[in-house]
Amino acid sequence: MRLMRRLGNQRGTSTLEFLVVLPTLLFIFLASLELSRAWLTSNIATNAAREGARVGVVTPPPDPSSPSYNNGPAVTRVNEILTAANLTAASVSVTCSATACPPDSQVQATVVINFETVVPLFLPVLGTPGSPLVLTETVRMRRE
């Protein structure tokens, strides 16, 4: 009888322990989820910039008589990749180090994405709607 009374006083202990541990587990889960999203967004931005630079170095000038640099196809390709990943860039630029962009000049593609977390109350460090985390990816390639 004495053993039953002692065990009877333990009722609800596991519920209280769960309620104490739940916020920590929830924070770890949401932090890992949002860090994974930020990493994925950064990788997509890197691949889009890499593809934009690649298109920029192989695109011939529109008019052979005036060899001006045409970054239109490269910017279009970057936006296609970001649209396929359901991302919107804050800015996209593809530039050449020289005006006419002759061979052996550098083509630089830059993609800027504003990352906002889904749970801004728990993780404001990863960007809130008022203050997003700015992810900037830049790639340089030599024009051939």
Short mmCIF file of C-alpha atoms in Angstrom, two decimals:
data_model
loop_
_atom_site.label_atom_id
_atom_site.label_comp_id
_atom_site.label_asym_id
_atom_site.label_seq_id
_atom_site.Cartn_x
_atom_site.Cartn_y
_atom_site.Cartn_z
CA MET A 1 0.00 0.00 0.00
CA ARG A 2 2.85 2.32 0.85
CA LEU A 3 4.46 1.67 -2.59
CA MET A 4 1.20 2.52 -4.34
CA ARG A 5 0.97 5.84 -2.51
CA ARG A 6 4.52 6.79 -3.52
CA LEU A 7 3.88 5.92 -7.18
CA GLY A 8 0.61 7.81 -7.08
CA ASN A 9 2.47 11.04 -6.34
CA GLN A 10 4.39 10.68 -9.64
CA ARG A 11 1.33 11.22 -11.82
CA GLY A 12 1.82 13.94 -14.43
CA THR A 13 5.59 14.11 -14.05
CA SER A 14 6.29 13.00 -17.62
CA THR A 15 3.84 15.62 -18.92
CA LEU A 16 5.62 18.38 -17.01
CA GLU A 17 9.02 17.16 -18.21
CA PHE A 18 7.73 17.19 -21.79
CA LEU A 19 6.43 20.74 -21.39
CA VAL A 20 9.84 21.84 -20.11
CA VAL A 21 11.74 20.19 -22.98
CA LEU A 22 9.27 21.08 -25.77
CA PRO A 23 10.43 24.71 -26.37
CA THR A 24 14.03 23.58 -26.73
CA LEU A 25 13.13 20.80 -29.15
CA LEU A 26 10.89 23.16 -31.12
CA PHE A 27 13.66 25.76 -31.36
CA ILE A 28 16.20 23.17 -32.56
CA PHE A 29 13.77 21.81 -35.15
CA LEU A 30 12.80 25.24 -36.52
CA ALA A 31 16.41 26.46 -36.52
CA SER A 32 17.59 23.43 -38.50
CA LEU A 33 14.67 23.81 -40.91
CA GLU A 34 15.35 27.50 -41.56
CA LEU A 35 19.12 27.06 -41.83
CA SER A 36 18.50 24.34 -44.40
CA ARG A 37 16.23 26.68 -46.38
CA ALA A 38 18.84 29.45 -46.25
CA TRP A 39 21.56 27.04 -47.41
CA LEU A 40 19.37 25.80 -50.27
CA THR A 41 18.57 29.38 -51.32
CA SER A 42 22.27 30.25 -51.27
CA ASN A 43 23.12 27.21 -53.42
CA ILE A 44 20.40 28.06 -55.94
CA ALA A 45 21.67 31.66 -56.13
CA THR A 46 25.23 30.39 -56.68
CA ASN A 47 24.12 28.07 -59.47
CA ALA A 48 22.06 30.83 -61.09
CA ALA A 49 25.05 33.22 -61.00
CA ARG A 50 27.33 30.50 -62.39
CA GLU A 51 24.91 29.79 -65.22
CA GLY A 52 24.51 33.50 -65.94
CA ALA A 53 28.28 33.96 -66.16
CA ARG A 54 28.57 30.92 -68.41
CA VAL A 55 25.92 32.25 -70.79
CA GLY A 56 27.58 35.66 -70.62
CA VAL A 57 30.96 34.38 -71.75
CA VAL A 58 29.67 32.33 -74.68
CA THR A 59 27.10 34.80 -76.06
CA PRO A 60 28.41 36.44 -79.24
CA PRO A 61 27.86 40.16 -79.85
CA PRO A 62 24.51 40.92 -81.52
CA ASP A 63 26.11 42.85 -84.37
CA PRO A 64 29.58 41.84 -85.60
CA SER A 65 30.31 45.34 -86.88
CA SER A 66 29.90 46.90 -83.39
CA PRO A 67 31.09 44.40 -80.78
CA SER A 68 29.16 45.73 -77.79
CA TYR A 69 28.49 43.41 -74.90
CA ASN A 70 24.96 41.97 -74.71
CA ASN A 71 24.03 40.77 -71.22
CA GLY A 72 20.35 40.13 -72.06
CA PRO A 73 20.60 36.34 -72.57
CA ALA A 74 22.64 35.93 -69.38
CA VAL A 75 20.20 37.92 -67.23
CA THR A 76 17.30 36.00 -68.80
CA ARG A 77 18.97 32.68 -67.93
CA VAL A 78 19.55 33.74 -64.31
CA ASN A 79 15.91 34.78 -63.97
CA GLU A 80 14.76 31.48 -65.52
CA ILE A 81 16.70 29.48 -62.93
CA LEU A 82 15.40 31.59 -60.04
CA THR A 83 11.83 31.38 -61.33
CA ALA A 84 12.10 27.59 -61.60
CA ALA A 85 13.16 27.50 -57.95
CA ASN A 86 10.31 29.88 -57.00
CA LEU A 87 12.74 32.60 -55.89
CA THR A 88 12.72 36.30 -56.60
CA ALA A 89 15.99 38.17 -56.88
CA ALA A 90 16.42 41.61 -55.42
CA SER A 91 18.90 42.34 -58.19
CA VAL A 92 20.63 40.49 -61.02
CA SER A 93 23.58 41.89 -62.95
CA VAL A 94 25.91 40.46 -65.57
CA THR A 95 28.77 42.78 -66.52
CA CYS A 96 31.99 42.61 -68.49
CA SER A 97 35.28 44.11 -67.36
CA ALA A 98 35.81 45.79 -70.76
CA THR A 99 33.38 47.84 -72.84
CA ALA A 100 33.41 45.66 -75.94
CA CYS A 101 34.15 42.52 -73.89
CA PRO A 102 36.96 41.06 -76.01
CA PRO A 103 38.33 37.55 -75.39
CA ASP A 104 40.18 37.05 -72.10
CA SER A 105 38.11 39.73 -70.34
CA GLN A 106 36.16 38.91 -67.16
CA VAL A 107 32.39 38.46 -67.10
CA GLN A 108 30.88 38.87 -63.65
CA ALA A 109 27.41 37.69 -62.65
CA THR A 110 25.92 38.83 -59.34
CA VAL A 111 22.66 37.62 -57.80
CA VAL A 112 21.19 39.22 -54.66
CA ILE A 113 18.31 37.51 -52.85
CA ASN A 114 16.51 38.78 -49.75
CA PHE A 115 15.90 35.74 -47.52
CA GLU A 116 13.06 35.88 -45.00
CA THR A 117 12.42 33.21 -42.43
CA VAL A 118 9.03 31.55 -42.13
CA VAL A 119 9.10 31.82 -38.33
CA PRO A 120 10.38 35.35 -37.59
CA LEU A 121 9.30 35.22 -33.95
CA PHE A 122 11.66 32.33 -33.16
CA LEU A 123 14.56 33.14 -35.49
CA PRO A 124 14.77 36.87 -36.24
CA VAL A 125 18.48 36.48 -37.06
CA LEU A 126 17.60 34.74 -40.35
CA GLY A 127 15.63 37.68 -41.66
CA THR A 128 12.26 39.19 -40.98
CA PRO A 129 9.95 40.88 -43.49
CA GLY A 130 11.22 44.27 -42.33
CA SER A 131 14.89 43.28 -42.22
CA PRO A 132 15.70 40.37 -44.57
CA LEU A 133 18.95 38.43 -44.63
CA VAL A 134 20.72 39.49 -47.84
CA LEU A 135 22.35 36.63 -49.75
CA THR A 136 24.79 37.85 -52.42
CA GLU A 137 26.49 35.44 -54.82
CA THR A 138 29.09 36.58 -57.36
CA VAL A 139 30.78 34.50 -60.06
CA ARG A 140 33.52 35.56 -62.49
CA MET A 141 34.48 33.75 -65.68
CA ARG A 142 36.91 34.49 -68.49
CA ARG A 143 35.39 35.25 -71.87
CA GLU A 144 36.53 32.95 -74.63
#
